[in-house]
Short mmCIF file of C-alpha atoms in Angstrom, two decimals:
data_model
loop_
_atom_site.label_atom_id
_atom_site.label_comp_id
_atom_site.label_asym_id
_atom_site.label_seq_id
_atom_site.Cartn_x
_atom_site.Cartn_y
_atom_site.Cartn_z
CA UNK B 1 0.00 0.00 0.00
CA UNK B 2 1.29 3.40 -0.94
CA UNK B 3 1.43 5.74 2.03
CA UNK B 4 3.38 8.30 0.09
CA UNK B 5 0.29 10.31 -0.72
CA UNK B 6 -0.53 10.56 2.98
CA UNK B 7 2.58 12.63 3.66
CA UNK B 8 1.72 15.77 1.71
CA UNK B 9 -1.37 16.72 3.78
CA UNK B 10 0.79 16.68 6.91
CA UNK B 11 3.48 19.01 5.60
CA UNK B 12 1.88 22.24 6.85
CA UNK B 13 1.74 20.82 10.38
CA UNK B 14 5.33 19.58 10.20
CA UNK B 15 6.34 23.07 9.13
CA UNK B 16 4.47 24.59 12.04
CA UNK B 17 6.15 22.23 14.49
CA UNK B 18 9.57 22.83 12.94
CA UNK B 19 9.02 26.59 12.99
CA UNK B 20 8.30 26.43 16.71
CA UNK B 21 11.33 24.20 17.34
CA UNK B 22 13.51 26.76 15.59
CA UNK B 23 11.86 29.75 17.28
CA UNK B 24 10.56 31.17 14.03
CA UNK B 25 13.66 30.69 11.89
CA UNK B 26 11.98 29.93 8.57
CA UNK B 27 15.02 28.64 6.70
CA UNK B 28 16.22 26.35 9.47
CA UNK B 29 12.70 25.04 10.03
CA UNK B 30 12.14 24.23 6.37
CA UNK B 31 15.53 22.58 6.14
CA UNK B 32 14.42 20.37 8.99
CA UNK B 33 11.12 19.51 7.31
CA UNK B 34 12.93 18.75 4.08
CA UNK B 35 15.31 16.39 5.83
CA UNK B 36 12.49 14.78 7.76
CA UNK B 37 10.41 14.17 4.63
CA UNK B 38 13.40 12.66 2.87
CA UNK B 39 13.98 10.37 5.77
CA UNK B 40 10.30 9.46 5.96
CA UNK B 41 10.30 8.52 2.28
CA UNK B 42 13.35 6.36 2.75
CA UNK B 43 11.62 4.55 5.60
CA UNK B 44 8.12 4.42 4.25
CA UNK B 45 8.25 0.63 4.21
CA UNK B 46 8.53 0.80 8.01
CA UNK B 47 5.29 2.73 8.43
CA UNK B 48 2.60 0.55 9.97
CA UNK B 49 -0.71 0.66 8.13
CA UNK B 50 -3.48 1.96 10.33
CA UNK B 51 -1.23 3.96 12.63
CA UNK B 52 -1.12 7.74 12.63
CA UNK B 53 0.88 9.20 9.77
CA UNK B 54 0.93 12.50 11.62
CA UNK B 55 2.49 11.02 14.75
CA UNK B 56 4.94 9.00 12.67
CA UNK B 57 6.10 12.08 10.76
CA UNK B 58 6.36 14.12 13.94
CA UNK B 59 8.49 11.37 15.44
CA UNK B 60 10.86 11.48 12.48
CA UNK B 61 10.96 15.27 12.46
CA UNK B 62 11.72 15.32 16.14
CA UNK B 63 14.50 12.76 15.81
CA UNK B 64 16.11 14.57 12.90
CA UNK B 65 15.95 17.74 14.97
CA UNK B 66 17.56 16.04 17.96
CA UNK B 67 20.37 14.82 15.74
CA UNK B 68 20.85 18.28 14.28
CA UNK B 69 20.98 19.84 17.71
CA UNK B 70 23.37 17.24 18.96
CA UNK B 71 25.78 17.76 16.11
CA UNK B 72 25.43 21.50 16.43
CA UNK B 73 25.44 21.62 20.20
CA UNK B 74 28.29 24.09 20.11
CA UNK B 75 26.58 26.27 17.58
CA UNK B 76 26.45 29.98 18.25
CA UNK B 77 23.44 31.00 20.28
CA UNK B 78 22.64 33.81 17.91
CA UNK B 79 18.90 33.59 18.01
CA UNK B 80 18.83 33.73 21.74
CA UNK B 81 21.00 36.81 21.85
CA UNK B 82 18.63 38.53 19.45
CA UNK B 83 15.76 37.53 21.62
CA UNK B 84 17.46 38.81 24.74
CA UNK B 85 17.54 42.21 23.13
CA UNK B 86 13.93 41.91 22.09
CA UNK B 87 13.00 40.89 25.59
CA UNK B 88 14.81 43.83 27.10
CA UNK B 89 12.57 46.08 25.06
CA UNK B 90 9.35 44.39 26.02
CA UNK B 91 9.66 43.10 29.56
CA UNK B 92 6.82 45.10 30.97
CA UNK B 93 4.43 44.42 28.13
CA UNK B 94 1.91 41.71 28.79
CA UNK B 95 -1.23 42.93 27.10
CA UNK B 96 -0.06 44.14 23.72
CA UNK B 97 -0.41 41.21 21.32
CA UNK B 98 2.74 41.71 19.32
CA UNK B 99 4.93 41.95 22.37
CA UNK B 100 3.30 39.04 24.14
CA UNK B 101 3.91 36.87 21.11
CA UNK B 102 7.51 37.96 20.96
CA UNK B 103 7.97 37.14 24.62
CA UNK B 104 6.43 33.72 24.19
CA UNK B 105 8.80 32.81 21.39
CA UNK B 106 11.71 33.86 23.54
CA UNK B 107 10.42 32.11 26.64
CA UNK B 108 9.90 28.90 24.68
CA UNK B 109 13.43 29.00 23.32
CA UNK B 110 14.71 29.17 26.88
CA UNK B 111 12.97 26.03 28.11
CA UNK B 112 15.04 22.88 28.53
CA UNK B 113 14.64 20.81 25.37
CA UNK B 114 12.91 17.90 27.05
CA UNK B 115 10.23 20.19 28.44
CA UNK B 116 9.92 22.33 25.35
CA UNK B 117 9.25 19.45 23.00
CA UNK B 118 6.44 18.20 25.24
CA UNK B 119 4.93 21.67 25.50
CA UNK B 120 4.97 21.89 21.69
CA UNK B 121 3.70 18.40 20.90
CA UNK B 122 0.81 18.67 23.36
CA UNK B 123 0.15 22.39 23.31
CA UNK B 124 0.71 23.16 19.64
CA UNK B 125 0.36 19.88 17.78
CA UNK B 126 -2.48 18.72 20.02
CA UNK B 127 -1.15 15.20 20.40
CA UNK B 128 -2.60 13.15 23.23
CA UNK B 129 -0.32 12.31 26.13
CA UNK B 130 -0.11 8.76 24.85
CA UNK B 131 0.84 9.87 21.33
CA UNK B 132 3.40 12.28 22.75
CA UNK B 133 4.87 9.50 24.88
CA UNK B 134 5.16 7.33 21.75
CA UNK B 135 6.81 10.09 19.73
CA UNK B 136 9.40 10.65 22.45
CA UNK B 137 9.80 7.03 23.49
CA UNK B 138 9.03 7.78 27.14
CA UNK B 139 6.26 6.86 29.59
CA UNK B 140 3.02 8.84 29.79
CA UNK B 141 3.92 9.81 33.35
CA UNK B 142 7.15 11.33 32.07
CA UNK B 143 5.20 13.34 29.51
CA UNK B 144 2.94 14.65 32.25
CA UNK B 145 5.73 15.68 34.57
CA UNK B 146 7.72 17.36 31.78
CA UNK B 147 4.58 19.13 30.61
CA UNK B 148 3.86 20.33 34.09
CA UNK B 149 7.40 21.59 34.66
CA UNK B 150 7.59 23.07 31.17
CA UNK B 151 4.37 25.03 31.42
CA UNK B 152 5.22 26.26 34.89
CA UNK B 153 8.64 27.38 33.73
CA UNK B 154 7.16 29.01 30.65
CA UNK B 155 4.78 30.98 32.84
CA UNK B 156 7.64 32.06 35.11
CA UNK B 157 9.65 33.25 32.14
CA UNK B 158 6.66 35.11 30.77
CA UNK B 159 6.33 36.81 34.12
CA UNK B 160 9.91 37.98 33.89
CA UNK B 161 11.74 35.34 35.94
CA UNK B 162 15.53 35.23 35.54
CA UNK B 163 16.65 33.33 32.47
CA UNK B 164 18.22 29.95 33.23
CA UNK B 165 21.07 28.59 31.20
CA UNK B 166 19.70 26.39 28.50
CA UNK B 167 20.73 22.76 28.79
CA UNK B 168 20.82 20.45 25.78
CA UNK B 169 21.96 17.40 27.66
CA UNK B 170 18.49 15.97 28.03
CA UNK B 171 18.13 15.35 24.35
CA UNK B 172 17.74 11.73 23.48
CA UNK B 173 16.91 10.24 20.16
CA UNK B 174 14.64 7.27 20.48
CA UNK B 175 15.01 5.77 17.04
CA UNK J 1 -18.08 19.73 46.42
CA UNK J 2 -14.65 19.08 47.85
CA UNK J 3 -12.48 16.45 46.23
CA UNK J 4 -10.89 13.90 48.52
CA UNK J 5 -7.45 14.52 47.13
CA UNK J 6 -6.09 17.86 46.11
CA UNK J 7 -5.78 18.77 42.47
CA UNK J 8 -2.22 19.25 41.27
CA UNK J 9 -0.68 20.85 38.18
CA UNK J 10 -0.76 17.61 36.23
CA UNK J 11 -4.51 17.34 36.84
CA UNK J 12 -4.98 20.89 35.65
CA UNK J 13 -2.93 20.19 32.56
CA UNK J 14 -4.84 17.01 31.83
CA UNK J 15 -8.07 18.98 32.19
CA UNK J 16 -6.80 21.64 29.80
CA UNK J 17 -5.63 19.09 27.26
CA UNK J 18 -8.83 17.05 27.24
CA UNK J 19 -7.30 14.01 28.89
CA UNK J 20 -9.84 13.59 31.71
CA UNK J 21 -13.09 11.66 31.89
CA UNK J 22 -16.34 13.33 32.87
CA UNK J 23 -16.02 12.50 36.54
CA UNK J 24 -12.52 13.93 36.83
CA UNK J 25 -13.55 17.00 34.86
CA UNK J 26 -16.25 17.72 37.41
CA UNK J 27 -13.73 17.38 40.24
CA UNK J 28 -11.28 19.76 38.63
CA UNK J 29 -13.96 22.32 37.86
CA UNK J 30 -15.19 22.19 41.43
CA UNK J 31 -11.63 22.64 42.66
CA UNK J 32 -11.05 25.63 40.44
CA UNK J 33 -14.30 27.13 41.61
CA UNK J 34 -13.17 26.87 45.22
CA UNK J 35 -9.55 27.91 44.65
CA UNK J 36 -9.34 31.27 42.88
CA UNK J 37 -5.54 31.34 42.97
CA UNK J 38 -5.31 28.03 41.16
CA UNK J 39 -8.00 29.24 38.78
CA UNK J 40 -5.99 32.35 37.96
CA UNK J 41 -2.84 30.32 37.42
CA UNK J 42 -4.76 27.89 35.26
CA UNK J 43 -6.17 30.72 33.16
CA UNK J 44 -2.67 32.12 32.60
CA UNK J 45 -1.28 28.75 31.48
CA UNK J 46 -4.25 28.21 29.21
CA UNK J 47 -3.69 31.67 27.74
CA UNK J 48 -0.10 30.57 26.97
CA UNK J 49 -1.44 27.61 25.05
CA UNK J 50 -3.75 29.85 23.03
CA UNK J 51 -0.88 32.29 22.41
CA UNK J 52 1.27 29.41 21.15
CA UNK J 53 -1.33 28.69 18.50
CA UNK J 54 -1.66 32.38 17.66
CA UNK J 55 2.09 32.51 17.17
CA UNK J 56 2.58 29.47 14.94
CA UNK J 57 -0.77 28.60 13.38
CA UNK J 58 -0.24 31.13 10.56
CA UNK J 59 2.41 28.72 9.24
CA UNK J 60 -0.42 26.35 8.30
CA UNK J 61 -1.69 28.89 5.78
CA UNK J 62 1.66 29.43 4.07
CA UNK J 63 2.49 27.88 0.73
CA UNK J 64 4.71 24.85 1.09
CA UNK J 65 8.17 25.65 -0.31
CA UNK J 66 9.02 24.18 -3.65
CA UNK J 67 12.01 22.25 -2.33
CA UNK J 68 9.78 20.23 -0.05
CA UNK J 69 7.10 19.60 -2.65
CA UNK J 70 9.73 18.43 -5.10
CA UNK J 71 10.90 15.71 -2.73
CA UNK J 72 7.45 14.20 -2.71
CA UNK J 73 7.27 14.30 -6.48
CA UNK J 74 10.49 12.43 -7.05
CA UNK J 75 9.92 8.93 -8.37
CA UNK J 76 10.01 6.37 -5.65
CA UNK J 77 12.61 3.63 -5.72
CA UNK J 78 11.39 0.44 -7.34
CA UNK J 79 13.18 -1.79 -4.97
CA UNK J 80 14.11 -1.26 -1.41
CA UNK J 81 17.22 0.84 -1.05
CA UNK J 82 18.96 0.83 2.32
CA UNK J 83 18.23 3.82 4.48
CA UNK J 84 20.67 6.61 3.93
CA UNK J 85 21.60 5.63 0.42
CA UNK J 86 18.37 7.10 -0.89
CA UNK J 87 18.99 10.35 0.95
CA UNK J 88 22.53 10.40 -0.33
CA UNK J 89 21.21 9.72 -3.81
CA UNK J 90 18.97 12.78 -3.77
CA UNK J 91 21.88 14.86 -2.61
CA UNK J 92 23.95 13.48 -5.44
CA UNK J 93 21.27 14.52 -7.93
CA UNK J 94 21.42 18.09 -6.74
CA UNK J 95 25.16 18.24 -6.76
CA UNK J 96 25.62 16.39 -9.98
CA UNK J 97 27.16 19.36 -11.75
CA UNK J 98 29.75 19.72 -9.07
CA UNK J 99 30.46 16.15 -8.31
CA UNK J 100 30.26 14.38 -11.64
CA UNK J 101 33.07 11.99 -12.23
CA UNK J 102 34.35 11.69 -8.73
CA UNK J 103 34.76 8.54 -6.80
CA UNK J 104 31.86 7.71 -4.64
CA UNK J 105 32.84 7.11 -1.10
CA UNK J 106 30.48 5.71 1.47
CA UNK J 107 28.67 8.54 3.13
CA UNK J 108 26.02 7.54 5.52
CA UNK J 109 24.65 8.77 8.76
CA UNK J 110 21.92 10.90 10.16
CA UNK J 111 23.55 14.15 9.16
CA UNK J 112 21.13 16.42 7.40
CA UNK J 113 22.28 17.85 4.11
CA UNK J 114 20.97 21.33 3.55
CA UNK J 115 21.19 21.03 -0.15
CA UNK J 116 19.09 23.86 -1.39
CA UNK J 117 21.47 26.57 -0.36
CA UNK J 118 23.00 27.63 -3.60
CA UNK J 119 25.55 29.71 -1.80
CA UNK J 120 27.04 26.76 0.04
CA UNK J 121 26.97 24.81 -3.19
CA UNK J 122 29.06 27.42 -4.99
CA UNK J 123 31.53 27.57 -2.12
CA UNK J 124 31.96 23.81 -2.14
CA UNK J 125 32.54 24.05 -5.87
CA UNK J 126 35.25 26.63 -5.31
CA UNK J 127 36.81 24.50 -2.61
CA UNK J 128 36.91 21.48 -4.86
CA UNK J 129 38.45 23.38 -7.72
CA UNK J 130 41.08 25.30 -5.79
CA UNK J 131 41.97 23.09 -2.83
CA UNK J 132 43.15 20.39 -5.21
CA UNK J 133 45.35 22.88 -7.07
CA UNK J 134 48.99 22.21 -6.31
CA UNK J 135 50.86 24.97 -8.10
CA UNK J 136 48.50 27.93 -7.74
CA UNK J 137 46.01 27.28 -4.97
CA UNK J 138 45.88 30.98 -4.05
CA UNK J 139 46.41 34.34 -5.72
CA UNK J 140 48.01 36.02 -2.73
CA UNK J 141 50.07 33.98 -0.32
CA UNK J 142 50.16 34.03 3.44
CA UNK J 143 53.47 35.92 3.30
CA UNK J 144 51.43 38.92 2.14
CA UNK J 145 48.60 38.50 4.61
CA UNK J 146 48.21 42.23 5.31
CA UNK J 147 47.90 43.00 1.64
CA UNK J 148 45.48 40.09 1.21
CA UNK J 149 43.19 41.37 3.93
CA UNK J 150 43.28 44.98 2.75
CA UNK J 151 42.64 43.98 -0.83
CA UNK J 152 39.76 41.57 -0.12
CA UNK J 153 38.14 43.89 2.42
CA UNK J 154 38.17 46.61 -0.18
CA UNK J 155 36.68 44.39 -2.87
CA UNK J 156 33.99 42.94 -0.60
CA UNK J 157 33.18 46.41 0.73
CA UNK J 158 33.39 45.29 4.33
CA UNK J 159 36.15 44.40 6.75
CA UNK J 160 37.31 40.83 6.30
CA UNK J 161 39.56 39.09 8.77
CA UNK J 162 41.68 36.01 8.26
CA UNK J 163 40.49 33.57 10.86
CA UNK J 164 43.15 32.06 13.10
CA UNK J 165 42.78 28.29 12.89
CA UNK J 166 46.11 27.52 14.53
CA UNK J 167 44.36 26.00 17.51
CA UNK J 168 43.08 23.28 15.19
CA UNK J 169 46.40 22.84 13.43
CA UNK J 170 45.56 24.75 10.24
CA UNK J 171 47.67 27.59 8.94
CA UNK J 172 46.93 30.07 6.19
CA UNK J 173 48.14 29.35 2.67
CA UNK J 174 46.59 32.48 1.21
CA UNK J 175 43.47 33.68 -0.52
CA UNK J 176 41.87 34.72 -3.73
CA UNK J 177 39.06 36.83 -5.09
CA UNK J 178 36.14 35.02 -6.68
CA UNK J 179 32.88 35.92 -8.33
CA UNK J 180 29.82 34.78 -6.46
CA UNK J 181 26.86 35.44 -8.71
CA UNK J 182 28.50 38.57 -10.09
CA UNK J 183 29.39 39.79 -6.60
CA UNK J 184 32.88 39.57 -5.13
CA UNK J 185 33.64 36.78 -2.71
CA UNK J 186 36.83 35.88 -0.88
CA UNK J 187 38.32 32.43 -0.51
CA UNK J 188 40.85 31.76 2.21
CA UNK J 189 42.70 28.48 2.17
CA UNK J 190 44.30 26.71 5.10
CA UNK J 191 46.38 23.59 5.40
CA UNK J 192 47.46 21.38 8.27
CA UNK J 193 50.68 19.40 8.64
CA UNK J 194 49.06 16.37 7.04
CA UNK J 195 48.32 18.39 3.93
CA UNK J 196 44.59 18.51 4.50
CA UNK J 197 43.02 21.70 3.26
CA UNK J 198 40.00 23.68 4.37
CA UNK J 199 38.63 26.79 2.75
CA UNK J 200 36.63 29.67 4.13
CA UNK J 201 34.42 31.29 1.53
CA UNK J 202 33.15 34.72 2.49
CA UNK J 203 30.83 37.24 0.92
CA UNK J 204 29.08 40.36 2.11
CA UNK J 205 25.68 39.49 3.51
CA UNK J 206 23.16 41.72 5.22
CA UNK J 207 20.28 40.38 7.23
CA UNK J 208 19.71 38.11 10.15
CA UNK J 209 22.38 35.89 11.58
CA UNK J 210 21.75 32.19 11.31
CA UNK J 211 22.83 29.09 13.11
CA UNK J 212 25.43 26.76 11.65
CA UNK J 213 24.04 24.62 8.86
CA UNK J 214 25.60 21.62 7.25
CA UNK J 215 25.96 20.77 3.61
CA UNK J 216 27.69 17.77 2.19
CA UNK J 217 28.78 16.41 -1.12
CA UNK J 218 30.70 13.29 -1.80
CA UNK J 219 33.84 15.35 -1.91
CA UNK J 220 33.56 17.53 1.14
CA UNK J 221 31.55 18.64 4.10
CA UNK J 222 30.64 22.25 4.61
CA UNK J 223 29.27 24.38 7.41
CA UNK J 224 27.67 27.64 6.48
CA UNK J 225 26.21 30.52 8.41
CA UNK J 226 25.49 34.20 8.29
CA UNK J 227 27.17 36.49 10.77
CA UNK J 228 26.32 39.88 9.32
CA UNK J 229 27.80 41.69 7.53
CA UNK J 230 29.35 38.49 6.17
CA UNK J 231 28.19 35.04 5.16
CA UNK J 232 30.61 32.14 5.55
CA UNK J 233 31.04 28.68 4.14
CA UNK J 234 33.68 26.51 5.73
CA UNK J 235 34.48 23.54 3.51
CA UNK J 236 36.82 20.64 3.98
CA UNK J 237 37.18 16.93 3.52
CA UNK J 238 36.83 16.48 7.26
CA UNK J 239 34.30 14.96 9.58
CA UNK J 240 31.44 17.09 10.75
CA UNK J 241 32.69 17.32 14.31
CA UNK J 242 36.09 18.59 13.28
CA UNK J 243 34.54 21.02 10.84
CA UNK J 244 32.18 22.37 13.48
CA UNK J 245 35.06 22.84 15.86
CA UNK J 246 36.81 24.94 13.24
CA UNK J 247 33.61 26.86 12.52
CA UNK J 248 33.48 27.76 16.18
CA UNK J 249 36.93 29.31 15.90
CA UNK J 250 35.84 31.43 12.97
CA UNK J 251 32.53 32.51 14.35
CA UNK J 252 32.67 35.96 15.90
CA UNK J 253 30.22 36.22 18.77
CA UNK J 254 28.15 39.35 19.01
CA UNK J 255 29.14 41.57 21.86
CA UNK J 256 27.54 40.18 24.97
#
């Protein structure tokens, strides 16, 4: 059975997820989607009929991302510096839409990766806790605790809490 | 109604995300009713979730880039090709003009190849052409480094520095001026004691800085990035790790 045609309808959602992972960097996000789709095509024979194409593609996208981040773990933190400056200009703003949005993007980028990916998969991609656990290869309880910590931390950052040092060491590829 | 056990953050999240059954929903709603502080906190977290959608949902309405659509249109393999080879094969197609005729060496792994960046492609081409040149690899040698820098800075219209790669065992051979799509570009070449060469291809580039991105052909790996006012491509027949370590030497952090 040809599942190839089932990929295209999911591309916009993969792009949304990738865009959030890369804090709005369009080029980096689309590079990620491109790589993920190529990998998905090369592994299409591994896709189980009847399972969720969306979750499968998100799993691949996430794993490609983890590999990219791991190999680039010493990359310059340029985006975050930019966002620091943005944040300095908009710390007191909480009601104006544009500034709130800008703050959220920054706050998200400052979450530990393991919390951020759960916040995005559940909060943006609307995966169930079970689906999220499958994508990440962890237990549902782990998803819930990371979600809880992630959302709490996000709220703190949005309320102007001091910025913690971002830690990439929690990244684990599951496949 | 007072629940027997207190409601914690995970319960509130599960409520927000539609993970609870009717009975549990009633318990949470009763709790929120009786605990205004929790209710306020819950409202703020839920507002974050809505804001997340407001921020990224517009992506769903964008046109899908051509590069991605093209991948799906490529003919599928008729027989099963091992993972990695197929990815490599698509890369080969895109780099065919540059790589034709060269020996294919096994290149596999999970490294992404950011193949649609024409800039990196041209730089890799320049690396391949000039790094293999024995007699005249550069126009201006390292013995005239000051002149080289002055000259190339002038031609590029912005200050260019020769990166110091000594820490990684590479010393400057020299540089040359190149045309990058009718604009001037500079190529610096370095060599280590084993005779391995890396090149740094630089052109003037306004706009936003980017992260490091990887490109690969059969002949070389490249890392490219924008650090305004310059864009860089570091190319070499080295492993990714080593190349990224060198890229980190070149990269000039913004003032903190």
